[in-house]
């Protein structure tokens, strides 16, 4: 039998009939898989523990004739339990799972798996939800190939810390402007949001509240322009 054994994380679960669920799994080495987890809603199901949200698990999957295969087994590796102890972290976690699932309708690479795993790790900690969401949006943009030019302006000149800039969202670069709202500290924060694989260091930036609103709005504008959800 052509079974696949892989490591993955559940992106979505849909109840089916009386005791089954259809699960969408983001795997480390096989992209996204859809599988029928038969009988998983029964009290003694051996599959139930491995398909918890905010978890990393080992899965054995049997491809089907269509786009939905069968989940043969699941074994929990890591469960980020602190996420579900806080309703606000849980709700943000649901939202970020939804965004990643919709943004990856085509085949996905290992980089999306790494992004989601790191997202679970920081949600499980104490970094602010605002910074986690901003970092996630920036990283999803970068992973999808929509990273802004944070080195040179529209004219090809190196960004200068003493200047003010506006931003051209169509071309994804800064434009020199005396009336621009972006300066040295905004650019530094954006470089961190797009560049850090682990966003924990963001929590150590001093006086971030002075530049975060404008930077956050810019990231959200880019996100809604390029990530269709």
Short mmCIF file of C-alpha atoms in Angstrom, two decimals:
data_model
loop_
_atom_site.label_atom_id
_atom_site.label_comp_id
_atom_site.label_asym_id
_atom_site.label_seq_id
_atom_site.Cartn_x
_atom_site.Cartn_y
_atom_site.Cartn_z
CA UNK A 1 0.00 0.00 0.00
CA UNK A 2 1.32 3.48 -0.95
CA UNK A 3 1.24 4.97 2.55
CA UNK A 4 2.95 8.23 3.47
CA UNK A 5 4.53 8.72 6.90
CA UNK A 6 5.14 12.36 7.66
CA UNK A 7 5.24 15.10 10.30
CA UNK A 8 2.57 17.76 10.14
CA UNK A 9 0.19 20.21 11.79
CA UNK A 10 -3.57 20.37 11.39
CA UNK A 11 -4.77 23.54 9.68
CA UNK A 12 -8.49 22.81 9.69
CA UNK A 13 -11.01 20.20 10.81
CA UNK A 14 -14.52 19.62 9.47
CA UNK A 15 -17.01 17.23 11.07
CA UNK A 16 -18.33 14.61 8.65
CA UNK A 17 -21.28 12.29 9.19
CA UNK A 18 -21.72 10.92 12.70
CA UNK A 19 -18.19 10.30 13.96
CA UNK A 20 -15.68 11.27 11.26
CA UNK A 21 -13.69 14.40 10.46
CA UNK A 22 -11.98 15.71 7.35
CA UNK A 23 -8.64 17.22 8.37
CA UNK A 24 -6.35 19.48 6.38
CA UNK A 25 -2.73 18.86 7.34
CA UNK A 26 0.29 21.01 6.54
CA UNK A 27 3.18 18.56 6.35
CA UNK A 28 6.93 19.03 6.55
CA UNK A 29 7.71 17.29 3.27
CA UNK A 30 4.48 16.59 1.34
CA UNK A 31 2.75 19.97 1.21
CA UNK A 32 -0.91 20.06 2.23
CA UNK A 33 -2.93 16.87 2.58
CA UNK A 34 -6.64 16.30 3.13
CA UNK A 35 -7.57 13.16 4.97
CA UNK A 36 -10.63 11.43 6.36
CA UNK A 37 -10.15 10.62 10.04
CA UNK A 38 -12.69 7.86 10.48
CA UNK A 39 -14.34 7.48 13.87
CA UNK A 40 -12.20 10.20 15.38
CA UNK A 41 -15.09 11.79 17.28
CA UNK A 42 -15.79 8.62 19.20
CA UNK A 43 -14.60 8.71 22.85
CA UNK A 44 -11.92 6.01 22.49
CA UNK A 45 -10.56 6.97 19.07
CA UNK A 46 -6.80 6.45 18.74
CA UNK A 47 -6.62 9.21 16.13
CA UNK A 48 -8.05 12.00 18.28
CA UNK A 49 -4.93 13.00 20.22
CA UNK A 50 -2.82 13.48 17.12
CA UNK A 51 -5.17 15.85 15.30
CA UNK A 52 -5.41 18.51 18.01
CA UNK A 53 -4.92 22.07 16.79
CA UNK A 54 -1.72 23.90 17.79
CA UNK A 55 0.20 20.62 17.73
CA UNK A 56 2.90 18.84 15.77
CA UNK A 57 2.23 15.15 15.11
CA UNK A 58 3.40 12.11 13.17
CA UNK A 59 0.84 11.03 10.58
CA UNK A 60 0.40 7.92 8.46
CA UNK A 61 -1.69 8.78 5.41
CA UNK A 62 -3.13 6.63 2.65
CA UNK A 63 -3.79 8.61 -0.58
CA UNK A 64 -7.22 8.17 -2.12
CA UNK A 65 -8.47 8.27 -5.68
CA UNK A 66 -9.65 11.86 -5.23
CA UNK A 67 -8.11 14.70 -3.25
CA UNK A 68 -9.07 13.21 0.14
CA UNK A 69 -7.10 10.29 1.50
CA UNK A 70 -7.45 8.31 4.73
CA UNK A 71 -5.67 9.02 7.98
CA UNK A 72 -4.34 5.67 9.19
CA UNK A 73 -2.64 6.80 12.38
CA UNK A 74 -1.62 9.94 14.27
CA UNK A 75 0.80 10.35 17.16
CA UNK A 76 1.27 13.61 19.03
CA UNK A 77 4.84 14.98 19.16
CA UNK A 78 4.34 18.45 20.65
CA UNK A 79 1.24 20.24 21.88
CA UNK A 80 1.50 23.99 22.53
CA UNK A 81 -0.84 23.83 25.49
CA UNK A 82 -0.44 27.42 26.71
CA UNK A 83 -2.20 28.73 23.61
CA UNK A 84 -5.53 27.21 24.56
CA UNK A 85 -5.27 28.48 28.14
CA UNK A 86 -5.75 32.06 26.93
CA UNK A 87 -8.86 32.85 24.90
CA UNK A 88 -7.23 35.77 23.05
CA UNK A 89 -4.23 33.66 22.04
CA UNK A 90 -6.56 30.86 20.99
CA UNK A 91 -8.66 33.16 18.82
CA UNK A 92 -5.59 34.68 17.15
CA UNK A 93 -4.27 31.15 16.60
CA UNK A 94 -7.50 30.18 14.84
CA UNK A 95 -7.28 33.28 12.65
CA UNK A 96 -3.65 32.70 11.66
CA UNK A 97 -4.39 29.05 10.81
CA UNK A 98 -7.24 30.26 8.60
CA UNK A 99 -5.00 32.79 6.84
CA UNK A 100 -2.25 30.29 6.15
CA UNK A 101 -4.70 27.66 4.95
CA UNK A 102 -6.35 30.03 2.48
CA UNK A 103 -3.04 31.49 1.34
CA UNK A 104 -1.64 28.05 0.49
CA UNK A 105 -4.28 26.52 -1.76
CA UNK A 106 -1.55 25.41 -4.15
CA UNK A 107 1.32 23.07 -3.27
CA UNK A 108 3.35 24.35 -0.33
CA UNK A 109 7.00 24.03 0.58
CA UNK A 110 8.79 23.34 3.82
CA UNK A 111 9.07 27.07 4.55
CA UNK A 112 5.35 27.25 5.38
CA UNK A 113 5.72 24.39 7.84
CA UNK A 114 8.58 26.23 9.55
CA UNK A 115 6.55 29.43 9.70
CA UNK A 116 3.56 27.74 11.32
CA UNK A 117 5.70 25.83 13.82
CA UNK A 118 7.46 29.06 14.87
CA UNK A 119 4.08 30.80 15.12
CA UNK A 120 2.87 28.14 17.55
CA UNK A 121 6.03 28.56 19.63
CA UNK A 122 5.62 32.31 20.06
CA UNK A 123 1.87 32.06 20.65
CA UNK A 124 2.73 29.60 23.41
CA UNK A 125 4.95 32.24 25.05
CA UNK A 126 4.37 35.80 26.23
CA UNK A 127 5.15 37.97 23.17
CA UNK A 128 2.32 40.45 22.56
CA UNK A 129 -0.44 39.33 20.23
CA UNK A 130 -0.08 42.50 18.18
CA UNK A 131 3.57 41.79 17.42
CA UNK A 132 2.89 38.14 16.67
CA UNK A 133 0.21 39.04 14.14
CA UNK A 134 2.36 41.72 12.49
CA UNK A 135 5.34 39.36 12.27
CA UNK A 136 3.18 36.53 10.90
CA UNK A 137 1.69 38.75 8.20
CA UNK A 138 5.15 39.96 7.19
CA UNK A 139 6.57 36.43 7.13
CA UNK A 140 3.66 35.10 5.09
CA UNK A 141 4.22 37.90 2.59
CA UNK A 142 7.94 37.10 2.42
CA UNK A 143 7.35 33.36 2.06
CA UNK A 144 4.87 33.99 -0.77
CA UNK A 145 7.43 36.13 -2.59
CA UNK A 146 6.04 39.58 -1.76
CA UNK A 147 8.77 41.09 0.40
CA UNK A 148 9.14 44.88 0.07
CA UNK A 149 12.42 46.50 -0.91
CA UNK A 150 13.88 47.63 2.41
CA UNK A 151 17.32 48.51 1.04
CA UNK A 152 16.86 51.07 -1.74
CA UNK A 153 14.23 53.64 -2.67
CA UNK A 154 12.23 53.79 -5.89
CA UNK A 155 15.09 55.61 -7.59
CA UNK A 156 17.58 52.89 -6.66
CA UNK A 157 19.32 54.94 -3.96
CA UNK A 158 20.21 53.35 -0.65
CA UNK A 159 17.67 54.21 2.04
CA UNK A 160 19.02 57.02 4.19
CA UNK A 161 18.15 57.15 7.84
CA UNK A 162 17.90 60.96 7.90
CA UNK A 163 15.20 61.09 5.19
CA UNK A 164 11.45 60.69 5.24
CA UNK A 165 9.62 58.38 2.85
CA UNK A 166 6.20 57.47 1.58
CA UNK A 167 5.56 53.93 0.31
CA UNK A 168 4.54 52.73 -3.14
CA UNK A 169 2.53 49.55 -2.47
CA UNK A 170 2.27 48.67 -6.16
CA UNK A 171 6.05 48.52 -6.59
CA UNK A 172 6.77 47.60 -2.96
CA UNK A 173 9.38 50.28 -2.33
CA UNK A 174 9.89 53.58 -0.54
CA UNK A 175 9.74 56.98 -2.23
CA UNK A 176 11.57 60.04 -0.89
CA UNK A 177 9.00 62.53 0.37
CA UNK A 178 9.25 65.46 2.76
CA UNK A 179 5.68 64.71 3.80
CA UNK A 180 6.30 60.96 4.15
CA UNK A 181 5.37 59.24 7.39
CA UNK A 182 8.16 56.65 7.40
CA UNK A 183 11.63 57.26 8.79
CA UNK A 184 14.63 55.46 10.23
CA UNK A 185 12.84 53.64 13.04
CA UNK A 186 9.94 52.49 10.84
CA UNK A 187 12.37 50.99 8.35
CA UNK A 188 14.32 49.26 11.13
CA UNK A 189 11.15 47.71 12.54
CA UNK A 190 10.00 46.56 9.10
CA UNK A 191 13.37 44.93 8.48
CA UNK A 192 12.95 42.99 11.71
CA UNK A 193 9.36 41.96 10.95
CA UNK A 194 10.35 40.61 7.55
CA UNK A 195 13.80 39.34 8.52
CA UNK A 196 13.46 37.59 11.86
CA UNK A 197 12.69 33.88 11.80
CA UNK A 198 12.15 34.07 15.57
CA UNK A 199 10.21 37.24 16.51
CA UNK A 200 10.97 37.03 20.25
CA UNK A 201 13.53 39.84 19.95
CA UNK A 202 10.76 42.22 18.89
CA UNK A 203 9.58 42.36 22.48
CA UNK A 204 12.87 43.97 23.53
CA UNK A 205 12.67 47.04 21.28
CA UNK A 206 12.41 50.25 23.29
CA UNK A 207 9.62 52.80 22.66
CA UNK A 208 8.16 50.74 19.84
CA UNK A 209 4.72 52.21 20.40
CA UNK A 210 5.89 55.38 18.62
CA UNK A 211 6.44 53.62 15.28
CA UNK A 212 4.38 50.45 15.52
CA UNK A 213 0.97 51.83 14.36
CA UNK A 214 2.27 53.18 11.03
CA UNK A 215 4.45 50.12 10.40
CA UNK A 216 1.60 47.79 11.30
CA UNK A 217 -0.80 49.57 8.96
CA UNK A 218 1.71 49.32 6.12
CA UNK A 219 2.21 45.58 6.62
CA UNK A 220 -1.56 45.05 6.68
CA UNK A 221 -1.97 47.07 3.49
CA UNK A 222 0.63 44.92 1.73
CA UNK A 223 -0.91 41.75 3.14
CA UNK A 224 -4.41 42.52 1.88
CA UNK A 225 -3.06 43.53 -1.52
CA UNK A 226 -1.02 40.38 -2.18
CA UNK A 227 -2.44 37.61 0.03
CA UNK A 228 -5.92 36.81 -1.24
CA UNK A 229 -8.01 35.50 1.64
#
